[in-house]
């Protein structure tokens, strides 16, 4: 009997030890999702959807922290240096994972070595939008206006090295125009100046810009995908504008979930599966679709392939244009 009781006690201790280490660790700190940009954009929306459902379904406190600055590097570095227990996660972006490593000389993290790929989340094309008073109605008239006034027009971005910034650089390269880049700390700071006319244009995420386009506060010129978005089929693509240089213009903003390197593989798989479950809920897919986000949750392998593919693409553009982080 004593042996049986000893076995049962050891089994309980073993199970308790496993439960203690399994994600989320309820005796540890809350699960924190870091968003590397200001509130209101697509990364913030995704983080808050995950936090809402994880907190309810997993009975664990989940908080969202916005840590903007340096093109997303500040929040990403905080994640890279955190304990790899799954309680500090970050919404990765095409900028922080595939652009910034080639843009910043003294980057304090390496996405390939210091971050754990958990899952792809969703994607959205960017959309070229204008202040509603700019006298252009399509890509051709905008290009003509820009060429008639070199450096007179300006475009805003949520930071140097973001996909919004590089969309503008690529647009200038392909159309041979000269448009001034005005970087901001985040979208929340950039949008008031665009709406007020202090800058004339931007390549915003379609998911973020749609409400302002639908209200008539911004003028949509074209999306940066090769096909029209199912979420905004009335907006043409830049590739169909009839401008030869824009024939193959394509830039997609995508978002992922990452953690510090060295995370337990079982935790990575559990977080990826929990994320997939949430993003496949009909009400969540409907909510994301309404703002132009296409959910496509995949595991770490697919995310690693995407990071490798886009790293090659953006490193070439950065080299060709000589873009440098200030």
Coordinates of C-alpha atoms in Angstrom, one line a residue:
X1 CA 0.0 0.0 0.0
X2 CA 2.9 2.3 0.9
X3 CA 4.4 1.8 -2.6
X4 CA 1.0 2.5 -4.2
X5 CA 0.6 5.7 -2.3
X6 CA 4.2 6.7 -3.1
X7 CA 3.5 6.1 -6.8
X8 CA 0.3 8.1 -6.7
X9 CA 2.1 11.0 -4.9
X10 CA 4.9 11.0 -7.4
X11 CA 2.4 10.9 -10.3
X12 CA 0.6 13.9 -8.9
X13 CA 3.9 15.8 -8.4
X14 CA 4.9 15.0 -11.9
X15 CA 1.6 16.1 -13.4
X16 CA 1.8 19.3 -11.3
X17 CA 5.3 20.0 -12.4
X18 CA 4.2 19.5 -16.1
X19 CA 1.2 21.7 -15.6
X20 CA 3.4 24.3 -14.0
X21 CA 5.6 24.5 -17.0
X22 CA 2.9 24.1 -19.7
X23 CA 1.7 27.3 -21.4
X24 CA 0.2 29.4 -20.0
X25 CA 1.9 29.0 -16.6
X26 CA -0.8 30.2 -14.3
X27 CA 1.5 30.8 -11.4
X28 CA 3.7 33.0 -13.6
X29 CA 3.2 36.5 -14.9
X30 CA 0.4 37.4 -17.3
X31 CA 0.8 36.5 -21.0
X32 CA 1.9 39.8 -22.7
X33 CA 1.5 40.5 -26.4
X34 CA 3.7 43.3 -27.5
X35 CA 2.6 45.4 -30.4
X36 CA 5.5 47.3 -32.0
X37 CA 3.3 50.2 -33.3
X38 CA 0.8 52.6 -31.9
X39 CA -2.8 51.5 -31.2
X40 CA -5.4 51.2 -33.9
X41 CA -3.5 49.5 -36.8
X42 CA -3.8 45.9 -38.0
X43 CA -1.1 44.5 -35.6
X44 CA -2.9 46.1 -32.6
X45 CA -6.3 44.7 -33.7
X46 CA -4.9 41.2 -34.1
X47 CA -3.2 41.3 -30.7
X48 CA -6.4 42.4 -29.0
X49 CA -8.4 39.7 -30.6
X50 CA -6.0 37.0 -29.4
X51 CA -5.9 38.6 -25.9
X52 CA -9.6 38.7 -25.6
X53 CA -10.1 35.0 -26.5
X54 CA -7.0 33.7 -24.7
X55 CA -8.1 35.4 -21.5
X56 CA -11.6 34.0 -21.7
X57 CA -10.8 30.5 -22.9
X58 CA -7.6 29.8 -21.1
X59 CA -8.6 31.6 -17.8
X60 CA -5.3 33.5 -17.7
X61 CA -4.6 37.2 -17.7
X62 CA -3.5 38.4 -21.1
X63 CA -2.4 42.0 -21.7
X64 CA -1.5 44.0 -24.8
X65 CA 1.4 46.4 -24.6
X66 CA 2.1 49.0 -27.4
X67 CA 5.8 49.7 -27.6
X68 CA 6.2 51.8 -30.7
X69 CA 9.5 53.3 -32.0
X70 CA 12.4 52.7 -34.3
X71 CA 10.4 51.0 -37.0
X72 CA 9.2 48.4 -34.6
X73 CA 12.7 47.5 -33.2
X74 CA 12.0 48.6 -29.6
X75 CA 9.2 46.2 -29.0
X76 CA 10.8 43.4 -31.0
X77 CA 14.1 43.7 -29.0
X78 CA 12.1 43.6 -25.7
X79 CA 10.6 40.3 -26.8
X80 CA 14.0 38.9 -28.0
X81 CA 15.5 39.5 -24.6
X82 CA 12.5 38.2 -22.6
X83 CA 12.4 34.8 -20.8
X84 CA 11.4 32.1 -23.4
X85 CA 8.5 30.9 -21.3
X86 CA 5.7 31.9 -23.8
X87 CA 4.6 34.8 -21.5
X88 CA 6.1 37.5 -23.7
X89 CA 5.1 37.4 -27.4
X90 CA 5.2 39.9 -30.2
X91 CA 3.2 40.6 -33.3
X92 CA 5.8 40.3 -36.0
X93 CA 5.6 42.3 -39.2
X94 CA 7.3 42.3 -42.6
X95 CA 9.3 45.3 -41.4
X96 CA 10.6 44.0 -38.1
X97 CA 11.4 40.5 -39.4
X98 CA 12.5 41.0 -43.0
X99 CA 13.4 44.7 -43.6
X100 CA 15.0 46.1 -40.5
X101 CA 17.9 43.6 -40.3
X102 CA 19.1 45.1 -43.6
X103 CA 18.2 48.7 -42.8
X104 CA 19.7 49.2 -39.3
X105 CA 23.5 48.7 -38.9
X106 CA 23.4 48.2 -35.1
X107 CA 20.2 46.2 -34.7
X108 CA 20.1 44.6 -31.2
X109 CA 18.3 41.5 -32.4
X110 CA 18.6 38.9 -35.2
X111 CA 15.1 37.6 -36.2
X112 CA 16.7 34.3 -37.2
X113 CA 18.6 33.7 -34.0
X114 CA 16.8 35.6 -31.3
X115 CA 13.1 35.1 -32.1
X116 CA 11.0 32.0 -32.2
X117 CA 8.6 31.7 -35.2
X118 CA 5.2 30.6 -33.9
X119 CA 2.7 31.2 -36.6
X120 CA 1.6 33.4 -39.5
X121 CA -1.5 35.4 -38.6
X122 CA -2.9 37.4 -41.5
X123 CA -2.1 39.6 -44.4
X124 CA -3.4 42.7 -46.1
X125 CA -2.3 44.6 -49.2
X126 CA -1.3 48.2 -48.7
X127 CA -3.4 50.9 -50.5
X128 CA -2.2 54.2 -51.9
X129 CA -4.4 56.8 -50.4
X130 CA -4.5 60.6 -50.9
X131 CA -5.7 63.5 -48.9
X132 CA -9.2 64.1 -50.3
X133 CA -8.2 67.6 -51.6
X134 CA -5.2 66.4 -53.7
X135 CA -6.1 67.0 -57.4
X136 CA -5.6 63.5 -58.6
X137 CA -8.1 60.7 -59.2
X138 CA -5.9 57.8 -60.3
X139 CA -2.3 56.6 -60.6
X140 CA -1.7 58.3 -63.9
X141 CA -2.8 61.8 -62.7
X142 CA -1.0 61.4 -59.5
X143 CA 2.3 60.6 -61.3
X144 CA 1.8 63.5 -63.6
X145 CA 1.3 65.8 -60.6
X146 CA 4.4 64.4 -58.8
X147 CA 6.5 64.9 -61.9
X148 CA 5.3 68.5 -62.4
X149 CA 6.4 69.3 -58.8
X150 CA 9.4 67.2 -57.8
X151 CA 9.8 66.9 -54.0
X152 CA 6.7 69.0 -53.5
X153 CA 4.4 66.1 -52.7
X154 CA 5.1 64.1 -49.5
X155 CA 4.0 60.7 -48.2
X156 CA 3.8 59.6 -44.6
X157 CA 4.7 56.3 -43.0
X158 CA 4.5 54.7 -39.6
X159 CA 8.3 54.6 -39.5
X160 CA 11.5 54.1 -41.6
X161 CA 11.7 50.6 -42.9
X162 CA 8.1 49.7 -42.6
X163 CA 6.3 48.1 -45.6
X164 CA 4.5 51.4 -45.9
X165 CA 7.8 53.3 -46.3
X166 CA 9.2 50.8 -48.8
X167 CA 6.0 50.8 -50.8
X168 CA 6.6 54.5 -51.3
X169 CA 10.2 54.0 -52.2
X170 CA 9.3 51.3 -54.7
X171 CA 6.6 53.5 -56.2
X172 CA 9.1 56.3 -56.8
X173 CA 11.7 53.9 -58.3
X174 CA 9.2 52.4 -60.7
X175 CA 7.5 55.7 -61.7
X176 CA 10.6 57.9 -61.7
X177 CA 9.0 60.4 -59.4
X178 CA 10.5 62.4 -56.5
X179 CA 8.2 62.4 -53.4
X180 CA 9.3 63.4 -49.9
X181 CA 9.1 60.7 -47.2
X182 CA 7.9 61.9 -43.8
X183 CA 8.3 59.1 -41.2
X184 CA 6.2 59.2 -38.0
X185 CA 6.5 57.2 -34.8
X186 CA 3.3 55.3 -35.7
X187 CA 0.1 55.4 -37.6
X188 CA -1.7 57.3 -34.8
X189 CA 0.7 60.2 -35.3
X190 CA 0.8 60.0 -39.1
X191 CA -2.9 59.9 -39.9
X192 CA -4.0 63.3 -38.5
X193 CA -1.4 65.0 -40.8
X194 CA -2.6 63.1 -43.8
X195 CA -6.2 63.9 -43.1
X196 CA -5.3 67.6 -42.4
X197 CA -3.3 67.9 -45.7
X198 CA 0.1 68.5 -44.1
X199 CA 1.2 65.4 -46.1
X200 CA -0.5 64.4 -49.3
X201 CA -0.4 60.7 -49.5
X202 CA 0.5 57.4 -47.9
X203 CA 0.7 53.7 -48.5
X204 CA -1.5 52.6 -45.6
X205 CA -2.5 49.0 -44.7
X206 CA -5.8 48.4 -46.4
X207 CA -7.1 47.0 -43.1
X208 CA -6.4 50.2 -41.3
X209 CA -7.4 52.6 -44.1
X210 CA -10.8 51.1 -45.2
X211 CA -13.0 52.9 -42.6
X212 CA -11.5 56.3 -43.7
X213 CA -11.8 55.4 -47.4
X214 CA -15.5 54.3 -47.0
X215 CA -16.3 57.5 -45.1
X216 CA -14.8 59.6 -47.9
X217 CA -12.1 61.1 -45.7
X218 CA -9.3 59.5 -47.8
X219 CA -9.2 59.0 -51.6
X220 CA -8.1 55.5 -52.6
X221 CA -5.9 55.3 -55.7
X222 CA -5.0 51.6 -55.8
X223 CA -4.1 48.5 -53.8
X224 CA -0.7 47.0 -53.9
X225 CA -1.7 43.4 -54.6
X226 CA -1.8 41.8 -58.0
X227 CA -5.5 41.2 -57.7
X228 CA -8.2 43.4 -56.3
X229 CA -9.0 42.7 -52.6
X230 CA -12.2 40.8 -51.9
X231 CA -12.7 43.2 -49.1
X232 CA -12.6 46.3 -51.3
X233 CA -13.3 45.1 -54.9
X234 CA -14.1 48.6 -56.1
X235 CA -10.5 49.8 -55.5
X236 CA -8.3 49.0 -58.5
X237 CA -4.8 47.6 -58.2
X238 CA -1.9 49.7 -59.1
X239 CA -0.8 47.0 -61.5
X240 CA -3.9 47.6 -63.6
X241 CA -3.5 51.4 -63.7
X242 CA -2.0 51.3 -67.2
X243 CA 1.4 52.7 -66.0
X244 CA 4.1 50.4 -67.4
X245 CA 6.3 50.7 -64.4
X246 CA 3.5 49.6 -62.1
X247 CA 2.6 46.5 -64.0
X248 CA 4.1 44.1 -61.5
X249 CA 3.8 46.3 -58.4
X250 CA 3.1 44.1 -55.4
X251 CA 3.6 44.7 -51.7
X252 CA 1.8 42.8 -49.0
X253 CA 1.8 43.6 -45.3
X254 CA 1.7 40.5 -43.2
X255 CA 1.6 39.8 -39.5
X256 CA 2.9 36.9 -37.4
X257 CA 3.2 35.8 -33.8
X258 CA 6.7 35.4 -32.4
X259 CA 8.4 34.8 -29.1
X260 CA 11.9 34.7 -27.7
X261 CA 14.2 32.1 -29.1
X262 CA 14.5 28.9 -27.0
X263 CA 10.8 28.4 -26.3
X264 CA 9.6 24.9 -25.4
X265 CA 8.6 23.3 -28.7
X266 CA 5.4 21.9 -27.1
X267 CA 4.5 25.5 -26.0
X268 CA 5.1 26.8 -29.6
X269 CA 2.8 24.2 -31.0
X270 CA 0.1 24.8 -28.4
X271 CA 0.2 28.6 -29.0
X272 CA 0.1 28.0 -32.7
X273 CA -2.9 25.7 -32.4
X274 CA -4.7 28.1 -30.0
X275 CA -4.1 31.0 -32.4
X276 CA -5.4 29.0 -35.4
X277 CA -8.5 28.0 -33.5
X278 CA -9.3 31.6 -32.7
X279 CA -8.6 33.0 -36.1
X280 CA -10.8 30.3 -37.7
X281 CA -13.8 31.2 -35.5
X282 CA -16.6 32.5 -37.8
X283 CA -17.1 35.7 -35.8
X284 CA -13.3 36.5 -35.8
X285 CA -13.0 35.8 -39.6
X286 CA -15.9 38.1 -40.2
X287 CA -14.5 40.8 -38.0
X288 CA -11.1 40.6 -39.7
X289 CA -12.7 40.5 -43.2
X290 CA -14.6 43.7 -42.4
X291 CA -11.4 45.6 -42.0
X292 CA -9.6 44.0 -45.0
X293 CA -7.5 41.4 -43.1
X294 CA -7.2 37.9 -44.5
X295 CA -6.6 35.4 -41.8
X296 CA -4.3 32.5 -42.8
X297 CA -2.9 30.9 -39.6
X298 CA -0.1 28.5 -40.3
X299 CA 2.7 27.0 -38.2
X300 CA 6.3 27.9 -37.6
X301 CA 7.6 26.2 -40.7
X302 CA 5.5 28.2 -43.2
X303 CA 6.4 31.4 -41.3
X304 CA 10.1 30.7 -41.5
X305 CA 9.9 30.1 -45.3
X306 CA 8.1 33.5 -45.7
X307 CA 10.7 35.3 -43.6
X308 CA 13.5 33.9 -45.8
X309 CA 11.7 34.7 -49.0
X310 CA 10.8 38.3 -48.1
X311 CA 14.3 38.9 -46.6
X312 CA 15.8 38.3 -50.0
X313 CA 13.3 40.6 -51.7
X314 CA 13.6 43.6 -49.4
X315 CA 17.3 43.4 -48.9
X316 CA 17.7 43.9 -52.7
X317 CA 15.4 47.0 -52.7
X318 CA 17.3 48.5 -49.8
X319 CA 20.6 48.0 -51.6
X320 CA 19.3 49.3 -54.9
X321 CA 17.7 52.5 -53.4
X322 CA 20.3 53.1 -50.7
X323 CA 17.7 53.5 -48.0
X324 CA 19.3 54.1 -44.6
X325 CA 17.8 54.3 -41.1
X326 CA 18.2 57.6 -39.5

